[in-house]
mmCIF file of C-alpha atoms in Angstrom:
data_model
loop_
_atom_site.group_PDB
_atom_site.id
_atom_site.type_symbol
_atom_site.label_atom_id
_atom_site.label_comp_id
_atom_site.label_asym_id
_atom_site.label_seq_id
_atom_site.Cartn_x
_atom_site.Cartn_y
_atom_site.Cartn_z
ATOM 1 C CA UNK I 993 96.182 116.165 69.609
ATOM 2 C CA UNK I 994 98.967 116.581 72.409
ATOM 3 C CA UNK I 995 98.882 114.028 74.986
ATOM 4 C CA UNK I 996 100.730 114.256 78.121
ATOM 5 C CA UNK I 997 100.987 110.848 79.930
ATOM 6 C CA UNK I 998 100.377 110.974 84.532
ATOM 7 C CA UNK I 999 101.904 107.611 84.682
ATOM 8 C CA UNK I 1000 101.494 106.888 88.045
ATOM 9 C CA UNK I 1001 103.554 105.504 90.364
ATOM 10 C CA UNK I 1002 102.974 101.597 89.775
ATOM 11 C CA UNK I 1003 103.439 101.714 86.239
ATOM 12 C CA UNK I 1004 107.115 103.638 86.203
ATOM 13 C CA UNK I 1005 108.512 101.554 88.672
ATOM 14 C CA UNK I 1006 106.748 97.974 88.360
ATOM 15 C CA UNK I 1007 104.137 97.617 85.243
ATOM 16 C CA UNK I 1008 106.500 99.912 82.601
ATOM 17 C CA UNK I 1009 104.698 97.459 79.731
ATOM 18 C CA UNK I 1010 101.390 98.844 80.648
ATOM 19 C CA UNK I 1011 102.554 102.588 79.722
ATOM 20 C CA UNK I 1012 104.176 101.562 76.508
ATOM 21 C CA UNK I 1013 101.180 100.056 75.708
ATOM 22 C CA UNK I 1014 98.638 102.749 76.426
ATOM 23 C CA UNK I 1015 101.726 105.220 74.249
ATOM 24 C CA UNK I 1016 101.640 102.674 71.242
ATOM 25 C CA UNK I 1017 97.186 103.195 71.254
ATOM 26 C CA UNK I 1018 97.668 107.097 71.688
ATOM 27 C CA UNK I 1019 100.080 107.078 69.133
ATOM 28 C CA UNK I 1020 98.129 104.866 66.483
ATOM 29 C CA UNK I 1021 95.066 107.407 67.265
ATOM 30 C CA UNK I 1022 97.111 109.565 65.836
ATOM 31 C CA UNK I 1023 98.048 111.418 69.363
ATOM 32 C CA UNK I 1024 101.171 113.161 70.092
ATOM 33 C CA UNK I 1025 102.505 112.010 73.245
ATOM 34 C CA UNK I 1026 104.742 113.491 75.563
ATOM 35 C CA UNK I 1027 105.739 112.521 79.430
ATOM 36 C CA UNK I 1028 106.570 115.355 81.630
ATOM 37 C CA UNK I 1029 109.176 114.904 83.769
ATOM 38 C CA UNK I 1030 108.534 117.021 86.860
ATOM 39 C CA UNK I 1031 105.469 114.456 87.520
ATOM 40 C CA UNK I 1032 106.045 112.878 90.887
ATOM 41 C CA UNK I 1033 103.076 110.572 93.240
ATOM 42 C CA UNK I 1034 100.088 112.939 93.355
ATOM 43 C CA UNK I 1035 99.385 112.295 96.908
ATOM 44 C CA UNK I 1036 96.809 110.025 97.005
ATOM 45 C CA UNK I 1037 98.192 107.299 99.778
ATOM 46 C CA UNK I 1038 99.639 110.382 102.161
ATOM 47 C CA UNK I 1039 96.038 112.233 101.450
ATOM 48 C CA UNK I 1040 94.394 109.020 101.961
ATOM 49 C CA UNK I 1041 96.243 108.551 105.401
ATOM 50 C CA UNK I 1042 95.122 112.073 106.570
ATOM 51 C CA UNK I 1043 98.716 114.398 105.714
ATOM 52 C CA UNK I 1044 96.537 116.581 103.858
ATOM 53 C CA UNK I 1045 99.085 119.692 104.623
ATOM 54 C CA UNK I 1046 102.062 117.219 104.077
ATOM 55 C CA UNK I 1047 100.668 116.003 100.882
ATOM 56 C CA UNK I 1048 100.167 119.866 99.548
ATOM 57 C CA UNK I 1049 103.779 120.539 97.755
ATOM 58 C CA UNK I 1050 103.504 117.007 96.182
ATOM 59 C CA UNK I 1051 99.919 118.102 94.673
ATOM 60 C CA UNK I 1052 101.484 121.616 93.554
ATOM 61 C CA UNK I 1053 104.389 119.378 92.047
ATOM 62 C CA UNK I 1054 102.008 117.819 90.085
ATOM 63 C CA UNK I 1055 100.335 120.662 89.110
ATOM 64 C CA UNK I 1056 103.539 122.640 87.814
ATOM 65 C CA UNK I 1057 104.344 119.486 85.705
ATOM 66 C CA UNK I 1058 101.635 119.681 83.969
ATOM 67 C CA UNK I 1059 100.449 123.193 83.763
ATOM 68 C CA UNK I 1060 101.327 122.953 79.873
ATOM 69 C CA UNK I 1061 99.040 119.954 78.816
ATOM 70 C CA UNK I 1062 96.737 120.009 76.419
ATOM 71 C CA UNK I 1063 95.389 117.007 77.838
ATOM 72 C CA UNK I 1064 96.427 114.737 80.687
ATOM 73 C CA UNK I 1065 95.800 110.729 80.841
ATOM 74 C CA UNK I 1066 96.606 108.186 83.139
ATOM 75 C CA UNK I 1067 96.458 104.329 83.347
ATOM 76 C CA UNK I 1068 94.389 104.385 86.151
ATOM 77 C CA UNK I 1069 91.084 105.543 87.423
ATOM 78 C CA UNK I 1070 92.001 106.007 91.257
ATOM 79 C CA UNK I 1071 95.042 107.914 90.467
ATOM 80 C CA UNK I 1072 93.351 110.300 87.905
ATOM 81 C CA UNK I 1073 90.576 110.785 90.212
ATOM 82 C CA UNK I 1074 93.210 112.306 92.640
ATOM 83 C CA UNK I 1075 93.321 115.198 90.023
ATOM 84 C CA UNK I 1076 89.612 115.961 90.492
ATOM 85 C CA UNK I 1077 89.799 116.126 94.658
ATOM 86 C CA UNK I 1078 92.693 119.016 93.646
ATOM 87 C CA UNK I 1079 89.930 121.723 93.253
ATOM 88 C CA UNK I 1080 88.097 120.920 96.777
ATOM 89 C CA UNK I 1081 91.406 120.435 98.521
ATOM 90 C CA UNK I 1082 92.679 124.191 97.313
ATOM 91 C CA UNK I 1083 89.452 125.964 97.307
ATOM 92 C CA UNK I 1084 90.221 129.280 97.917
ATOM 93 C CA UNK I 1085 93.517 129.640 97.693
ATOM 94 C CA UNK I 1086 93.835 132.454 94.967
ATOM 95 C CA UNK I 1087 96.792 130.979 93.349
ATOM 96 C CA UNK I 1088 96.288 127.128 93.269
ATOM 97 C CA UNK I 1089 92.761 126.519 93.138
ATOM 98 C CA UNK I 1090 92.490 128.143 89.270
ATOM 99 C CA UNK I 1091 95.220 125.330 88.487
ATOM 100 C CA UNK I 1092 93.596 123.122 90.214
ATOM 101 C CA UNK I 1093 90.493 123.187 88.275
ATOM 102 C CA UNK I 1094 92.371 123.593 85.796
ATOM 103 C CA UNK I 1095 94.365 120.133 85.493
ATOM 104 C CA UNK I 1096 91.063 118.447 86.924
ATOM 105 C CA UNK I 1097 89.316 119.588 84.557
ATOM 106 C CA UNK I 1098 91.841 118.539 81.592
ATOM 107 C CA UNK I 1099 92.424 114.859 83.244
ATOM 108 C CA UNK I 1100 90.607 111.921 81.796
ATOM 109 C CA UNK I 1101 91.399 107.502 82.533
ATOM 110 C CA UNK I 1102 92.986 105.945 79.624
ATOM 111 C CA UNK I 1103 89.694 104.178 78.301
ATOM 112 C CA UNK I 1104 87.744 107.579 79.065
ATOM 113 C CA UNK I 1105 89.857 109.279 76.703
ATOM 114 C CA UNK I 1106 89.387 106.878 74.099
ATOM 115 C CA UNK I 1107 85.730 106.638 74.107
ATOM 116 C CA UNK I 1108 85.072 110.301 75.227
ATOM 117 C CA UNK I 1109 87.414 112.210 73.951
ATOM 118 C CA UNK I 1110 88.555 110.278 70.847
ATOM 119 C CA UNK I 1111 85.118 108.608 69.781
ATOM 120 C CA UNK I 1112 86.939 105.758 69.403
ATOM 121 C CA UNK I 1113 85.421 102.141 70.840
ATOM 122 C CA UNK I 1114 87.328 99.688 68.504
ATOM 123 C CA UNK I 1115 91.275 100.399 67.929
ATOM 124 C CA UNK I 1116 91.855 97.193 65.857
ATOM 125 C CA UNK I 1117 92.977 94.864 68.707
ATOM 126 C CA UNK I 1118 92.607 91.122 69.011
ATOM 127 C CA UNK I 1119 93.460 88.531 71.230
ATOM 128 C CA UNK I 1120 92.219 85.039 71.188
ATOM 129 C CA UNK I 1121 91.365 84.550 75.031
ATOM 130 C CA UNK I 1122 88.462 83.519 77.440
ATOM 131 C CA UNK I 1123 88.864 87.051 79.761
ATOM 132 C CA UNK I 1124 87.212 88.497 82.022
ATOM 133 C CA UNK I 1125 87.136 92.007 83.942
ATOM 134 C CA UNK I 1126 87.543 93.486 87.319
ATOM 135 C CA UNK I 1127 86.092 97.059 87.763
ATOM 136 C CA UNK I 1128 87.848 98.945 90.554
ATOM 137 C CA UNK I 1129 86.063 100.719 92.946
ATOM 138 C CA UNK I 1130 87.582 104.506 92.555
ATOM 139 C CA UNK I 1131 87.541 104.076 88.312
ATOM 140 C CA UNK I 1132 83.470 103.129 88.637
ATOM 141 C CA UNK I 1133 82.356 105.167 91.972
ATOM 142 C CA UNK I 1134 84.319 108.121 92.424
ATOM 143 C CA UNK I 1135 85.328 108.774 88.834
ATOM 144 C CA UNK I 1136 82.400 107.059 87.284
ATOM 145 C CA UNK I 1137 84.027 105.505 83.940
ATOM 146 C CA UNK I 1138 81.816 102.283 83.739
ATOM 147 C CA UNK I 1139 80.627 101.853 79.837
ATOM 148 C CA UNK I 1140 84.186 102.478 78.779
ATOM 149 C CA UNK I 1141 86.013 99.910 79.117
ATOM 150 C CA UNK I 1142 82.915 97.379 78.338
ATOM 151 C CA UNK I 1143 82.842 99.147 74.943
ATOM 152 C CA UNK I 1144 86.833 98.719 74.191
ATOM 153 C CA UNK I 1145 86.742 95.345 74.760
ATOM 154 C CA UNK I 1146 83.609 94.428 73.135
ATOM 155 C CA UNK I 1147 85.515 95.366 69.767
ATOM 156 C CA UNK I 1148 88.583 93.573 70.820
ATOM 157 C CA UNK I 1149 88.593 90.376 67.571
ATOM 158 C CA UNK I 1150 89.028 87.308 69.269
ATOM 159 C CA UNK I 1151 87.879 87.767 72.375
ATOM 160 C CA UNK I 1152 85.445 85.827 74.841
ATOM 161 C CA UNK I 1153 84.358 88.009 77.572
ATOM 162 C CA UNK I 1154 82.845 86.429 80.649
ATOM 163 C CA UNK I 1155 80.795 88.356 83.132
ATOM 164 C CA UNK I 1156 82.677 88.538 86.843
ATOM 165 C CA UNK I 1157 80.137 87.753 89.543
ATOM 166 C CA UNK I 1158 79.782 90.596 92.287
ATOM 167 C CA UNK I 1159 81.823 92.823 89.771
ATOM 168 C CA UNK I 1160 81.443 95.578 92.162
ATOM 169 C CA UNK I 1161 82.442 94.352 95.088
ATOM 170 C CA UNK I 1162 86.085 95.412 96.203
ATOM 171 C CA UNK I 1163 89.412 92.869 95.728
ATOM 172 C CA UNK I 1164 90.382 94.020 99.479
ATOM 173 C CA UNK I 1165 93.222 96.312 97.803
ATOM 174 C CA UNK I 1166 92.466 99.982 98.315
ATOM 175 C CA UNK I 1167 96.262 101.322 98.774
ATOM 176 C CA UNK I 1168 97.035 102.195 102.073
ATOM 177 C CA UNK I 1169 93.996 99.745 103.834
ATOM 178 C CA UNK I 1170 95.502 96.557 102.488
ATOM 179 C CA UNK I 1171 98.476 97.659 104.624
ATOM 180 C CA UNK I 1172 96.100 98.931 107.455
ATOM 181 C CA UNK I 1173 93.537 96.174 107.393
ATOM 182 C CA UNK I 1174 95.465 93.273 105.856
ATOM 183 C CA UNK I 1175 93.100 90.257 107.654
ATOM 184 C CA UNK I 1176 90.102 92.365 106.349
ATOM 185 C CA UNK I 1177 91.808 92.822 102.650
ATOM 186 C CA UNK I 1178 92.964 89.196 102.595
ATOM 187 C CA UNK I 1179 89.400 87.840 103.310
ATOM 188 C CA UNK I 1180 88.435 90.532 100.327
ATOM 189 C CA UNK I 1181 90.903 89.549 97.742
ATOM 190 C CA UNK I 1182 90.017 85.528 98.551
ATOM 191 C CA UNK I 1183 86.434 85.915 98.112
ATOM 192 C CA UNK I 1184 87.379 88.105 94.713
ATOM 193 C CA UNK I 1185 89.905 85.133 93.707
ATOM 194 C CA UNK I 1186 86.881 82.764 93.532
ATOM 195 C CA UNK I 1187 84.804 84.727 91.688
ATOM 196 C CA UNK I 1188 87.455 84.909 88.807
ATOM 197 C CA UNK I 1189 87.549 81.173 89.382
ATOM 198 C CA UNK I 1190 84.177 80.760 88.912
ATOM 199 C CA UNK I 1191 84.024 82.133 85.279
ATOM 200 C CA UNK I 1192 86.935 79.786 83.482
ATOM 201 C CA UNK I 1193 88.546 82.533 81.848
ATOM 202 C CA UNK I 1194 92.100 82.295 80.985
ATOM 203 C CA UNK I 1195 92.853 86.092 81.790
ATOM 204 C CA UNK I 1196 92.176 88.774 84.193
ATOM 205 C CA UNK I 1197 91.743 92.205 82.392
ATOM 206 C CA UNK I 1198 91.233 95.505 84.951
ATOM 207 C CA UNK I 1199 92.344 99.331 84.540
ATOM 208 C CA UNK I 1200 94.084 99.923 87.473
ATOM 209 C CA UNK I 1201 97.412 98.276 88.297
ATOM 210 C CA UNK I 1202 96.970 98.356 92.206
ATOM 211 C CA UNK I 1203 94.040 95.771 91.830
ATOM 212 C CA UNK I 1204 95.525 93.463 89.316
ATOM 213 C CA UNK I 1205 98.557 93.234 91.728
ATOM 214 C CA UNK I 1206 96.556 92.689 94.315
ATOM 215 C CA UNK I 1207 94.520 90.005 92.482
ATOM 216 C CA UNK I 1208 97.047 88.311 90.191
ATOM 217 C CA UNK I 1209 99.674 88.159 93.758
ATOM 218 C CA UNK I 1210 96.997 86.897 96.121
ATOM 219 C CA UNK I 1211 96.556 84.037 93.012
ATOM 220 C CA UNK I 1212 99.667 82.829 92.903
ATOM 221 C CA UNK I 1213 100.128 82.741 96.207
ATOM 222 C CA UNK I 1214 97.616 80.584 96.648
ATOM 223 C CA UNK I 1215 98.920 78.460 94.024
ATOM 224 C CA UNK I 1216 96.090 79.513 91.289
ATOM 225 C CA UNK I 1217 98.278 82.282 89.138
ATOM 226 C CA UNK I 1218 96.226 83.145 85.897
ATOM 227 C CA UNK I 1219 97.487 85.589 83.096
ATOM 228 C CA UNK I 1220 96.673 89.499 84.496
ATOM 229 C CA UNK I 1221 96.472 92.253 81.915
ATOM 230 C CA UNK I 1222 95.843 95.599 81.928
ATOM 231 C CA UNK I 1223 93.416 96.638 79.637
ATOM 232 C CA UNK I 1224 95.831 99.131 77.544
ATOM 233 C CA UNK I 1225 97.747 95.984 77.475
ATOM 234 C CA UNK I 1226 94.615 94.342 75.771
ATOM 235 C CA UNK I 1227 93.954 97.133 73.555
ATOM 236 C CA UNK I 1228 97.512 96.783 72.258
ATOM 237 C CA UNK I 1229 97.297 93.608 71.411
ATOM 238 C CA UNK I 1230 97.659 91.874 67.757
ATOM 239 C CA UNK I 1231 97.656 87.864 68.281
#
């Protein structure tokens, strides 16, 4: 199975372990991996901000790079949700919206993949930690992955898992409105620092990179830093 990596903008330029990680799984599932290179930011934060026509020839950038994929996975939920707005945001246009459909409709998250696509829900991992998980609000509302990730880590050996309290609610990050909003999104992120707190674990697992930044910074800042992982990074792991 040919797998062609949309490796988002936070993992190639600050959390590069994270796609090696989620490569090494794919690989060991016996997937042939590939990274296009003509893959740029797919919008989102411009789209987000209201450039829609702005944002357009960085969408059809994306879709060029990759109209050849058999399938297309990312390391995050909010990012690969992006693809699946494509469609709406080119309806009727007779040239892009068949290729938007088209890559939407190819596009899955990392642990969607796995368990939907794959059938797999244990890939041999273990590490010996007291963890818990954040599930951001794009992966669980928008693109609806919620089991997932709950089943990969259920079959991770070694691992305590400890529930968060108000999972749901968000850790204040949401791209361009921690930027926008900061007061608001610091007030968010504290109130989400103290519910990690509250459950003893020893690491912070989440699928989207934005979050755990968010999270894991606001944490040491205030003095409290805690191992963050991603949860390909979990998956990966052999302690």
């Amino acid at each position: 199975m040919r797998v062609s990596l949309f490796i988002t903008c936070l993992v190639d330029m600050f959390k590069a372990d994270v796609g090696k990680a989620m490569v090494e799984v794919l690989e060991r599932q016996g997937c042939e991996v590939d990274l296009p290179k003509g893959q740029i930011c797919c919008g989102q934060p411009s789209y987000n901000s209201g450039y829609l026509e702005d944002t357009k020839p960085a969408m059809k950038q994306m879709m060029k790079a990759f109209e050849n994929a058999d399938y297309v996975v990312s390391p995050s939920g909010s990012c690969a949700y992006m693809f699946k707005e494509y469609p709406e945001i080119f309806a009727g246009d007779p040239v892009w919206e068949p290729k938007a459909k088209a890559l939407a409709a190819k596009t899955y998250e990392f642990t969607q993949f796995l368990v939907d696509v794959l059938k797999v829900e244990d890939v041999g991992a273990s590490l010996h930690a007291k963890a818990t998980y954040h599930p951001s609000c794009h992966m669980t509302r928008l693109l609806k992955v919620k089991d997932a990730p709950m089943k990969l880590l259920k079959h991770v050996d070694g691992l305590e898992f400890v529930p968060l309290p108000n999972a749901l609610s968000c850790c204040g990050f949401g791209g361009t409105f921690s930027v926008k909003m900061s007061e608001i999104s610091e007030q968010m992120v504290d109130e989400k620092v103290e519910h990690v707190e509250e459950t003893g674990a020893d690491v912070l697992i989440g699928g989207d990179c934005g979050c755990l930044m968010n999270i894991g910074g606001r944490m040491t800042r205030k003095g409290k830093p805690m191992k963050i992982m991603h949860i390909a990074e979990v998956l990966n792991s052999r302690d």
